[in-house]
Coordinates of C-alpha atoms and ligand atoms in Angstrom, one line a residue:
X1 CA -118.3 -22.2 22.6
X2 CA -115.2 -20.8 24.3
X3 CA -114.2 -21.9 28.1
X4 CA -112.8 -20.1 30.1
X5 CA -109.4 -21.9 31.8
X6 CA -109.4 -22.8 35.0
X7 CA -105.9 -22.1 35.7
X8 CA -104.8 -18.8 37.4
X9 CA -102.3 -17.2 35.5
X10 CA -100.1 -13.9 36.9
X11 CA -99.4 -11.8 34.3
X12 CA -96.2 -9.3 34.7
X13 CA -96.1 -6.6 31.7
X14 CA -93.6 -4.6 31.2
X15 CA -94.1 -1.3 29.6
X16 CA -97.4 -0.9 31.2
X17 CA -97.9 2.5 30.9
X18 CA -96.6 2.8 26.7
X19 CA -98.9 3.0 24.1
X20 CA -99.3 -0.1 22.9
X21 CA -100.5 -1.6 26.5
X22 CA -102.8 1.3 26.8
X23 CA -104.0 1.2 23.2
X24 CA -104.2 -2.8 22.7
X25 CA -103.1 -4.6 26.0
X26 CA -105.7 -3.7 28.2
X27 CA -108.7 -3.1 26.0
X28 CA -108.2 -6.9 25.2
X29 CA -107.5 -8.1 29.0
X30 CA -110.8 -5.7 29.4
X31 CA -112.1 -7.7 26.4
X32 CA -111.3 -11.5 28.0
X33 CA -112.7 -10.6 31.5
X34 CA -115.9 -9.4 29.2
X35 CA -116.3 -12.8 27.6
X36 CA -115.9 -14.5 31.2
X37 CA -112.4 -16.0 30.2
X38 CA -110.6 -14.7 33.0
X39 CA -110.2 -17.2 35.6
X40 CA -110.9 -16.3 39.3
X41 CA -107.6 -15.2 40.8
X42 CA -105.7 -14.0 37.6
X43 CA -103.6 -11.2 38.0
X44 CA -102.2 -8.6 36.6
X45 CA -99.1 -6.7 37.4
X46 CA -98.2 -2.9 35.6
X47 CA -94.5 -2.5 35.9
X48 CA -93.4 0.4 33.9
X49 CA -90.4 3.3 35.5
X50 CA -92.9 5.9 36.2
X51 CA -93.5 7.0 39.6
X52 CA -97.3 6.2 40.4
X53 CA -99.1 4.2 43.0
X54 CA -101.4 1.4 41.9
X55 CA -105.0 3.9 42.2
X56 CA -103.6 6.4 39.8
X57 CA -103.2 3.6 37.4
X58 CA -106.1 1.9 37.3
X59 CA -107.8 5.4 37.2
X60 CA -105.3 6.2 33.9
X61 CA -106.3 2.8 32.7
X62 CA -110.1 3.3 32.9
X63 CA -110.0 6.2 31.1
X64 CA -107.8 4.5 28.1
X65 CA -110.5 1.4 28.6
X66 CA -113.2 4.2 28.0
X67 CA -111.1 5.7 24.7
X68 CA -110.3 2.6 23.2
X69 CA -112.8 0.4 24.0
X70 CA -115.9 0.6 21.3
X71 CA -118.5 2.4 23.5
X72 CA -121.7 -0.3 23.2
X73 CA -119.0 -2.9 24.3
X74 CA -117.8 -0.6 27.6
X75 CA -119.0 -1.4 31.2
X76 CA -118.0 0.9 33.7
X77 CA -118.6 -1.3 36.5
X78 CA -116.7 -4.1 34.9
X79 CA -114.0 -2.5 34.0
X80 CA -113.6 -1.5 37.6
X81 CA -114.3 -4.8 38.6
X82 CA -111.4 -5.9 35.7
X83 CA -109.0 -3.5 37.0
X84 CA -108.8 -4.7 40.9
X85 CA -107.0 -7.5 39.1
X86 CA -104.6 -5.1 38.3
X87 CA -101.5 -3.9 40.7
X88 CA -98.6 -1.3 39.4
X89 CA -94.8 -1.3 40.2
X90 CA -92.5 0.7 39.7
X91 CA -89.3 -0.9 38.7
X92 CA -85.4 0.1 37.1
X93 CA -85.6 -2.7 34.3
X94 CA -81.7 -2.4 34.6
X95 CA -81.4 -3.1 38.3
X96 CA -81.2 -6.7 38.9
X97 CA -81.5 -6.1 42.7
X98 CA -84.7 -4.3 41.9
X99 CA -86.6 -7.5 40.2
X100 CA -86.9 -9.1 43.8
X101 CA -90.1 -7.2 44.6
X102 CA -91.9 -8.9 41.9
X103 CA -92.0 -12.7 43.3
X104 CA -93.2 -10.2 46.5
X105 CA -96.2 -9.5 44.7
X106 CA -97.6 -12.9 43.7
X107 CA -99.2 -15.1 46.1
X108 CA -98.8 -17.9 44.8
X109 CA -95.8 -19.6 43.0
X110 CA -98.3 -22.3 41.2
X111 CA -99.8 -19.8 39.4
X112 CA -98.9 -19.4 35.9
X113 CA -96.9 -16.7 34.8
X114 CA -96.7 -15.0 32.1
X115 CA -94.4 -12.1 31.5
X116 CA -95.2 -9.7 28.2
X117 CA -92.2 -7.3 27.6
X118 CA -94.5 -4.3 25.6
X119 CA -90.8 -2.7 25.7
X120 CA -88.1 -1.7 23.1
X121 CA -86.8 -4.9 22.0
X122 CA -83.0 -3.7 23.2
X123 CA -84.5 -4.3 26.7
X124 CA -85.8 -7.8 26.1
X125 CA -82.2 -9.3 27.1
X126 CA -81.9 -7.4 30.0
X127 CA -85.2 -8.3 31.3
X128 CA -84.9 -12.2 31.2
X129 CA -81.8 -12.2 32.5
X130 CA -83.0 -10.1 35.9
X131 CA -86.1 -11.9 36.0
X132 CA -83.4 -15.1 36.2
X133 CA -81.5 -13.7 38.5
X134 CA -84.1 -12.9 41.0
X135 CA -86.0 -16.5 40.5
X136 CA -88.6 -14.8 38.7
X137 CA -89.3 -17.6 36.2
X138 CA -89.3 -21.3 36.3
X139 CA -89.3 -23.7 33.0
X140 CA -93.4 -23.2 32.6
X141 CA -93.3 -19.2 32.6
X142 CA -94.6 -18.0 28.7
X143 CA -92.7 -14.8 27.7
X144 CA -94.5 -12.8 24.9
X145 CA -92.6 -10.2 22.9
X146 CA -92.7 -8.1 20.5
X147 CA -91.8 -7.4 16.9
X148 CA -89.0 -5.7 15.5
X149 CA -87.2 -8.6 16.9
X150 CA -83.5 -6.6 15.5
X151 CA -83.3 -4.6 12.2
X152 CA -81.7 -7.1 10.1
X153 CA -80.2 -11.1 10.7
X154 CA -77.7 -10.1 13.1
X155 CA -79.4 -8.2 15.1
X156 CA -82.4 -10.6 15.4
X157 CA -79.9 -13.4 16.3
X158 CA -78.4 -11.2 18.8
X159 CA -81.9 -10.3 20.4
X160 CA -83.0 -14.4 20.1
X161 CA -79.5 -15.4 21.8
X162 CA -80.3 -13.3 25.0
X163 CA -84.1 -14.4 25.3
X164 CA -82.8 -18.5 24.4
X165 CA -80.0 -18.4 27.1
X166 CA -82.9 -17.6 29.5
X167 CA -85.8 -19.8 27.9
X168 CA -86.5 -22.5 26.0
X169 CA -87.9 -22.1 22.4
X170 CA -91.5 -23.6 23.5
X171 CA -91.9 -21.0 26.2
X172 CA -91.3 -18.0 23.8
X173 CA -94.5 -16.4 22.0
X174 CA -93.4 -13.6 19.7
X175 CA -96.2 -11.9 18.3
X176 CA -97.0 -11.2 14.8
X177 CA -100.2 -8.9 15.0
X178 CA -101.6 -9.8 11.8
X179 CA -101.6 -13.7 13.1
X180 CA -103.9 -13.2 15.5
X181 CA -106.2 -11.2 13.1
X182 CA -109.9 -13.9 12.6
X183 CA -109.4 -13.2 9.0
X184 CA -105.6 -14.2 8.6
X185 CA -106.7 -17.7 10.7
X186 CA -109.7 -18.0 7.8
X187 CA -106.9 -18.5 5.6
X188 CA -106.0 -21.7 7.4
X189 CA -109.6 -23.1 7.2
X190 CA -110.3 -21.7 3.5
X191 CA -107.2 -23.5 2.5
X192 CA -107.3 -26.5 4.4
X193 CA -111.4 -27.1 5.5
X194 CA -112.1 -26.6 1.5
X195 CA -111.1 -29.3 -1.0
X196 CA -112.8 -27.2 -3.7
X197 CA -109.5 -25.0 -3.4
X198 CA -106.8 -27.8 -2.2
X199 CA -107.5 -29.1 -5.9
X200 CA -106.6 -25.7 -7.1
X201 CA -103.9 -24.3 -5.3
X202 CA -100.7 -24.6 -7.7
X203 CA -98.8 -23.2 -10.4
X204 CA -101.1 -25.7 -12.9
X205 CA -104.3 -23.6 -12.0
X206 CA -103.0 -20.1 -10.4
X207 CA -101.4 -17.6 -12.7
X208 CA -100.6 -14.8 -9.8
X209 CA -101.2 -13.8 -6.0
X210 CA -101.4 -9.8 -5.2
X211 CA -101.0 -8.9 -1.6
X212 CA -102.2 -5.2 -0.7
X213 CA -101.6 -3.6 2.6
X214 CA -102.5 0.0 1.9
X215 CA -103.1 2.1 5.2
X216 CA -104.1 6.0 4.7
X217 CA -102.5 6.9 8.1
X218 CA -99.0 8.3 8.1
X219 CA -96.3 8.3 10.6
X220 CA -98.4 9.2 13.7
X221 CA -96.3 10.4 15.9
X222 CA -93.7 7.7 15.3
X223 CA -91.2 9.1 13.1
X224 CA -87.7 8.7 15.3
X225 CA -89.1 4.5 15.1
X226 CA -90.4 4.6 11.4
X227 CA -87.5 6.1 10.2
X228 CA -84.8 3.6 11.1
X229 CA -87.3 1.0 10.1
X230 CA -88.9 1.9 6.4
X231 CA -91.8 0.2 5.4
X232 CA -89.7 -3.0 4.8
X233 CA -88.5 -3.5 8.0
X234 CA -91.6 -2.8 9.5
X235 CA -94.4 -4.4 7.3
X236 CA -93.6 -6.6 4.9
X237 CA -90.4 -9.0 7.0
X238 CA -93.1 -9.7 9.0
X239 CA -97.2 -9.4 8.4
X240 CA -96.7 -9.5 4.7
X241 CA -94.6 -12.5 4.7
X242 CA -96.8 -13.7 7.2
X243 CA -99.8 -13.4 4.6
X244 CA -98.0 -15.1 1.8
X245 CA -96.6 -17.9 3.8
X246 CA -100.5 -18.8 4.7
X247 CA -101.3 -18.8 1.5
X248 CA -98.0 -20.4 0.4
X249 CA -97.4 -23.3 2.4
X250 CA -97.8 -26.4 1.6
X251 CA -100.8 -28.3 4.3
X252 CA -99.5 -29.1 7.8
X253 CA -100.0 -32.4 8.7
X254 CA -102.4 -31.6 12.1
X255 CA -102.8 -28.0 13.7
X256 CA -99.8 -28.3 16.1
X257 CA -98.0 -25.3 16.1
X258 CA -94.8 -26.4 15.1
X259 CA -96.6 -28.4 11.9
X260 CA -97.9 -25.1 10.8
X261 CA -94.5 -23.5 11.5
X262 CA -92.7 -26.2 9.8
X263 CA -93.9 -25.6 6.8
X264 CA -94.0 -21.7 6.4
X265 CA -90.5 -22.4 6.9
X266 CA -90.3 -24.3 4.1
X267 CA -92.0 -21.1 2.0
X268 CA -89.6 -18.6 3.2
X269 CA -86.3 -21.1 2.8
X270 CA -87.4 -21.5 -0.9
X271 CA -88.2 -17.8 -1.3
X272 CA -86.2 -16.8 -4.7
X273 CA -82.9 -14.1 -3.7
X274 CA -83.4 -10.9 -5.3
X275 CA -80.4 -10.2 -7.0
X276 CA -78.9 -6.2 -8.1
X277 CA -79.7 -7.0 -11.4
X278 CA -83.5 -7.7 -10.7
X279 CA -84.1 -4.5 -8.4
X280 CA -85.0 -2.5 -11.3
X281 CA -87.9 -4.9 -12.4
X282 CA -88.7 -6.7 -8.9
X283 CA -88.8 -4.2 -6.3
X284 CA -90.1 -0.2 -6.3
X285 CA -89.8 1.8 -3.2
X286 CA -91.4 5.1 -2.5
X287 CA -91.9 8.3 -0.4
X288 CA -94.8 10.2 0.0
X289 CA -95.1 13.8 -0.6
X290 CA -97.4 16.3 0.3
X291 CA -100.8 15.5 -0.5
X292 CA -104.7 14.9 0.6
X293 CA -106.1 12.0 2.8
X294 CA -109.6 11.6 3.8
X295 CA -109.9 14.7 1.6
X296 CA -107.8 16.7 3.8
X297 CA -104.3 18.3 2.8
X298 CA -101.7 16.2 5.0
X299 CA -97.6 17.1 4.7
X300 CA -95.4 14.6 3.0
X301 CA -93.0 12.1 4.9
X302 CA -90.1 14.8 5.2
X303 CA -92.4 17.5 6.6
X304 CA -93.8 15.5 9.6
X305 CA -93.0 16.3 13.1
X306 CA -89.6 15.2 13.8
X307 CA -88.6 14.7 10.7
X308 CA -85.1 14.4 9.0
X309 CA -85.6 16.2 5.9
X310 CA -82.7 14.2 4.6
X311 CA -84.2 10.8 4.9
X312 CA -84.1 8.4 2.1
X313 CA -86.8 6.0 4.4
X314 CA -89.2 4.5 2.0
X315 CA -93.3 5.0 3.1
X316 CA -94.0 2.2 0.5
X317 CA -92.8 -0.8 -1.2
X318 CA -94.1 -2.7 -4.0
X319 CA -92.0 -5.9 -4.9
X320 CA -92.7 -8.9 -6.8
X321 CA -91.6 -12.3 -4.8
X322 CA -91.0 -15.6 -5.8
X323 CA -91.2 -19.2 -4.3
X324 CA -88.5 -21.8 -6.2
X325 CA -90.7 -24.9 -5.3
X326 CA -92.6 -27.3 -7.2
X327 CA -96.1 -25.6 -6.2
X328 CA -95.5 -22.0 -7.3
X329 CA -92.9 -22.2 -9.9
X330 CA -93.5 -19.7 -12.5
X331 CA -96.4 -17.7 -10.1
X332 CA -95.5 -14.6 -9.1
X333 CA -96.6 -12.6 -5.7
X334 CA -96.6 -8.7 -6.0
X335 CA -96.8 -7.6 -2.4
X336 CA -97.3 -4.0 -1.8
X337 CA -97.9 -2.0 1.4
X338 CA -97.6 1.9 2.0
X339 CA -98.3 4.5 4.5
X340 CA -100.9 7.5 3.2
X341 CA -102.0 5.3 0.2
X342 CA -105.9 6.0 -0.8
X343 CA -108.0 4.0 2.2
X344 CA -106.9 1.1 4.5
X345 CA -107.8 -1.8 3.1
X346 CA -106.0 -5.5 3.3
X347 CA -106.5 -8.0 0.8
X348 CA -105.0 -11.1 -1.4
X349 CA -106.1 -11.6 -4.5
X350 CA -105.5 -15.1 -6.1
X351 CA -105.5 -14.6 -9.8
X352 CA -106.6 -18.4 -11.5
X353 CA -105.9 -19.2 -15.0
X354 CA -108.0 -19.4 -18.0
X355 CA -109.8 -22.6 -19.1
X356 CA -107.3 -24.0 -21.4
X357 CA -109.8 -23.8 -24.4
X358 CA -111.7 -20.5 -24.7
X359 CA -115.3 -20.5 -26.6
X360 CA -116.2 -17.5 -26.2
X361 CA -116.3 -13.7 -27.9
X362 CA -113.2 -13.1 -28.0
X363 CA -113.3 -9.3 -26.7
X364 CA -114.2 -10.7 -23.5
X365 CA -111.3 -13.2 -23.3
X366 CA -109.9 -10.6 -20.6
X367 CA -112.5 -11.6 -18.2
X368 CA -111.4 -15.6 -18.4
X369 CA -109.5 -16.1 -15.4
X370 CA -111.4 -16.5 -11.9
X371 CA -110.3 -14.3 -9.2
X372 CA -110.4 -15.5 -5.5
X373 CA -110.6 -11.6 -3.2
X374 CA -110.0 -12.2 0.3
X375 CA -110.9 -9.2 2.2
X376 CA -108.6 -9.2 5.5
X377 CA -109.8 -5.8 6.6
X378 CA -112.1 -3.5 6.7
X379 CA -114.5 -5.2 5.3
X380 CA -113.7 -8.8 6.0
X381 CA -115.3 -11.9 4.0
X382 CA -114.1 -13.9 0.4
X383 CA -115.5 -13.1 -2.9
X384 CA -115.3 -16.0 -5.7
X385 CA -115.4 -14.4 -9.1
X386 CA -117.1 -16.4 -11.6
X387 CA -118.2 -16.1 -15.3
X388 CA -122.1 -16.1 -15.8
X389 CA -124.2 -15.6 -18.7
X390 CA -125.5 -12.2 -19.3
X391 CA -128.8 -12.6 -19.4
X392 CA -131.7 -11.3 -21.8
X393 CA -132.0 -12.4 -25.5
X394 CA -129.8 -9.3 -27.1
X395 CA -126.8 -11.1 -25.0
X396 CA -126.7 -13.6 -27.1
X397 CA -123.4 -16.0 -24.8
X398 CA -122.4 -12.8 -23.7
X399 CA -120.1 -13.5 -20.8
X400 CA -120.6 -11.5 -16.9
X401 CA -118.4 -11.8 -14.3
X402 CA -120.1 -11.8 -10.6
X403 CA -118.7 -12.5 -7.1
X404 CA -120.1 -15.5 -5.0
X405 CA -119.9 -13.1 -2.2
X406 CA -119.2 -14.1 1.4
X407 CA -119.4 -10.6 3.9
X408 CA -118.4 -11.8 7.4
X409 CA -120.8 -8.9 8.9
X410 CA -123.6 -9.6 6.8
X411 CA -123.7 -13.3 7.0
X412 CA -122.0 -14.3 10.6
X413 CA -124.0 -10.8 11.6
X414 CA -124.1 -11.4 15.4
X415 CA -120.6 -12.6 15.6
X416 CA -118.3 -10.4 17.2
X417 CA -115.3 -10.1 15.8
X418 CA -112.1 -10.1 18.3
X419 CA -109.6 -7.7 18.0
X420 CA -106.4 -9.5 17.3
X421 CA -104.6 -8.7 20.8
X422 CA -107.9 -10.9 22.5
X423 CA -107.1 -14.0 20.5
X424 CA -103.0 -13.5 21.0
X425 CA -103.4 -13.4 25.3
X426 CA -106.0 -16.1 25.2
X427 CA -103.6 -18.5 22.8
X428 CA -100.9 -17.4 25.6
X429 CA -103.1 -18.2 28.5
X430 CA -103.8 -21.5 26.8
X431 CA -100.0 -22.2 26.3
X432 CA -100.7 -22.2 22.6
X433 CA -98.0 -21.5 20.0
X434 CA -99.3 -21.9 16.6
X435 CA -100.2 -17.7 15.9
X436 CA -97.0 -17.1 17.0
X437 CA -93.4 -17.1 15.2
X438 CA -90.5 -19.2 15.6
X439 CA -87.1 -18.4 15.9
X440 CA -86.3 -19.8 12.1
X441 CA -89.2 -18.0 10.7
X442 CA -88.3 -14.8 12.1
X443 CA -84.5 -15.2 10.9
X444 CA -85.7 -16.8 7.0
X445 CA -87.9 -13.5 6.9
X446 CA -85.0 -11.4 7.8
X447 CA -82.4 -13.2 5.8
X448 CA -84.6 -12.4 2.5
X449 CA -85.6 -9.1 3.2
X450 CA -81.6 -8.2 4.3
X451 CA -80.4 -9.0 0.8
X452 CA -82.8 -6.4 -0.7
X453 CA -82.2 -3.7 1.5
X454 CA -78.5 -4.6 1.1
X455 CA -79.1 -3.4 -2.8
X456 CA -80.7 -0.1 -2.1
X457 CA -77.9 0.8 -0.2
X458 CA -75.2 -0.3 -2.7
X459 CA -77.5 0.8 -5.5
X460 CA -77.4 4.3 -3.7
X461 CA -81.1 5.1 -5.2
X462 CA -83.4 7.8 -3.5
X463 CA -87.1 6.9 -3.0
X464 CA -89.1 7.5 -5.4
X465 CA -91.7 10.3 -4.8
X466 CA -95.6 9.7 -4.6
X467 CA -98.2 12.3 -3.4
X468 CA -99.9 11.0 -0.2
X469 CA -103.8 9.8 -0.8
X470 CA -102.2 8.0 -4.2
X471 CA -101.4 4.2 -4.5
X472 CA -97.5 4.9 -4.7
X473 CA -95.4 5.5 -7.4
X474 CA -96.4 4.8 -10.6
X475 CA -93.7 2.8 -10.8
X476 CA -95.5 0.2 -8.9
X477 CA -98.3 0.1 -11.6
X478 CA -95.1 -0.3 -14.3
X479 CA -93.7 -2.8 -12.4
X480 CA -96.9 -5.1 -12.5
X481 CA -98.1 -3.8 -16.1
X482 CA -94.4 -5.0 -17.7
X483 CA -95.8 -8.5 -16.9
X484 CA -98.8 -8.0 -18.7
X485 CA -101.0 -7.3 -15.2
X486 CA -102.4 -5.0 -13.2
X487 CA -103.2 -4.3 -9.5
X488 CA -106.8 -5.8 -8.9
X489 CA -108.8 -2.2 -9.2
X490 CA -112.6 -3.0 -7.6
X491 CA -111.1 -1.0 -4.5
Ligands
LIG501 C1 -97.6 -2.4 12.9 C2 -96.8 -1.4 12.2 O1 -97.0 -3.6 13.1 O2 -98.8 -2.7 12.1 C3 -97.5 -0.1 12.0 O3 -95.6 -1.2 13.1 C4 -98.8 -0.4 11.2 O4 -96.7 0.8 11.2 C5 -99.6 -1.5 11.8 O5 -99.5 0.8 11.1 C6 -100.7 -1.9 10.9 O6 -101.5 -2.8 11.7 P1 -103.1 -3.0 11.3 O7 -103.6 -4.0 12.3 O8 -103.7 -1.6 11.6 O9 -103.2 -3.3 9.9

């Protein structure tokens, strides 16, 4: 059972009024004060530069509460009663003199404070250094930002600098979506609560890890911010290698934060350099064209709204990664993640060797190696394949592979399952780093991934084309087939 804290905490967010506090933000505040996690007296302050006046807000708010929240979970009255918590100001995040009005607003200075900066992350400087200079925060405030944190090293170092000469390393919790997903923490406990797999988890006993992030949506709306990003920048330097540092790492010694970021460290130091020479056979990146989704016609990435038609931005990436260390020398881990591929779906697949002695027909020496599915989303649970005997006397030692089949929804039916945003402000509340990055992991990640982006520029190579609804370039199949594989296909 969860408890609620006892300790009020004032919570300042900036960007009140964007999207992603409208879409995410407040649907899981809405979400906390729900499960009775809210303590008495917490706060909320909206600060965003539009004109308004605190009643129009809450009124905007309830009606993004209604949209996004699912509608057997809404409660008009308690979202009413959620949003008297909530105050708006209306503030020049430039204008140092400006920031004074917000130590106005709380009551009490032995409150906790959190600030959340749902801003651009060129504004993230410029807000901790006003907040400084108006005595807005004290060693104990928690500051939550968000991703991109920069477009490459430099930039990230640049955007860390500012927020470090402000606050310490411990007060900063930069958020990583997919980190406070229930089904990314399962990885901690399948790993780690399950000996069965400890045994297992090495290059003596695992012959390859796929990692599939396949969403069927497009750009939505977002073009001017996907475009300077590409799906590198903005999927796979940070949830993807998220995902394979989980599965990566080697086990932290307790569940302190910095154990468990200690050692995905470790993953992405030893992460192997993708030289110009190994582009052709490590990394494919693509563009989607024109095509169906959800079996509806939808434009390709050059015809959507906004749209440069001269962009060389890839929609997808499919790259094969690998980790010089003593535990996964010699196992490969093809990641790939697109925009306008088939269906969303998230999943690793950890491919295990064959029993070093096989026995059986020989035509079905293709079905030898065990397969470990973990289904982050939808559809979230494990699935074990294993080798049975078909049964019935015809069959003869026929061999059948079945899943030991774990479906979160089926099995844990009356558990709710939190929306990742929930978990993320309730680890904040509770002063809790581990779902969230450090500094070093952030600059690893961006370290590797500059050094491939680096050789698509020198290489000078144009996208190459897949139809939307497809799973990318074909390529990406060539890339994995080359190596004698295939992309896991019960999709
Ligand atoms: C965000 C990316 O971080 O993650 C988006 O900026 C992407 O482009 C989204 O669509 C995917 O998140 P989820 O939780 O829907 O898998």
């Amino acid at each position: 059972m969860v408890n609620k804290i006892n300790t009020r905490c004032d919570l300042m967010l900036f960007g009140a009024l964007g999207d992603l506090a409208q879409r995410k933000l407040f649907p899981a505040l809405y979400q906390l004060e729900r499960a009775n996690l809210l303590a008495d007296g917490s706060r909320v302050l909206a600060i965003a530069r539009t004109e308004a006046d605190t009643e129009t807000v809450r009124q905007q708010l309830f009606d993004k509460l209604k949209q996004h929240v699912k509608p057997e979970e809404f409660d008009a009255e308690l979202a009413k009663s959620f949003l008297k918590r909530v105050d708006y100001q209306i503030l020049d995040f430039n204008e140092p003199d400006a920031f004074g009005v917000l130590n106005e607003w709380r009551d009490d200075a032995n409150n906790e404070l959190i600030v959340y900066m749902a801003t651009p992350p060129s504004m993230y400087g410029v807000i901790a250094r006003n907040l400084r200079s108006a005595s807005c925060c004290t060693e104990k405030t928690r500051v939550v930002v968000e991703k991109p944190i920069g477009h490459d090293l430099e930039s990230s170092k640049v955007i860390n600098d500012e927020l470090g000469e402000v606050y310490n390393e411990n007060q900063l919790f930069r958020i990583d979506h997919y980190l406070g997903k229930e089904t990314v923490q399962n990885l901690i406990a399948l790993r780690f609560a399950n000996n069965l797999f400890a045994s297992q988890w090495d290059q003596n006993h695992i012959s390859h890890v796929e990692i599939t992030v396949a969403e069927s949506v497009g750009i939505e709306g977002r073009w001017g911010y996907f475009d300077k990003a590409g799906q590198i920048r903005d999927m796979i330097q940070n949830h993807l290698l998220q995902l394979l540092c989980l599965i990566a790492m080697d086990p932290p010694s307790d569940l302190s934060a910095d154990s468990i970021r200690d050692e995905k460290v470790k993953v992405l130091k030893a992460l192997k350099q993708i030289t110009p020479d190994m582009m052709d056979s490590y990394v494919v990146r693509g563009q989607y064209t024109a095509g169906t989704s959800n079996g509806k016609p939808v434009p390709g990435y050059l015809e959507e709204e906004g749209a440069n038609k001269g962009s060389a931005t890839e929609t997808f990436v499919a790259l094969k990664a690998e980790i010089d260390n003593w535990r996964w020398s010699g196992v490969p881990f093809y990641i790939r993640t697109g925009k306008r591929l088939p269906e969303k779906l998230s999943q690793i697949i950890i491919h295990f060797k064959p029993a070093p002695h096989y026995i059986f027909d020989p035509d079905q020496k293709h079905l030898a190696n065990n397969k470990l599915i973990i289904r982050l989303q939808p559809d979230e649970g494990m699935a074990l394949k294993i080798l049975t005997k078909d049964q019935g006397l015809d069959k003869g030692m026929r061999l059948r592979q079945g899943p030991l089949e774990l479906t979160f929804s089926e099995t844990f039916a009356t558990d709710r399952i939190p929306d990742a945003y929930e978990r993320l402000l309730w680890e904040v509340m509770k002063g809790n780093q581990y779902l969230f990055v450090r500094r070093d992991e952030v600059e690893f990640a961006w370290r590797w991934v500059d050094q491939v982006i680096q050789n698509w520029k020198d290489s000078g190579e144009p996208p190459k084309r897949y139809a939307a609804g497809t799973w990318g370039p074909v390529a990406s199949i060539a890339m994995i087939t080359r190596d004698g594989r295939s992309w896991y296909e019960d999709v």
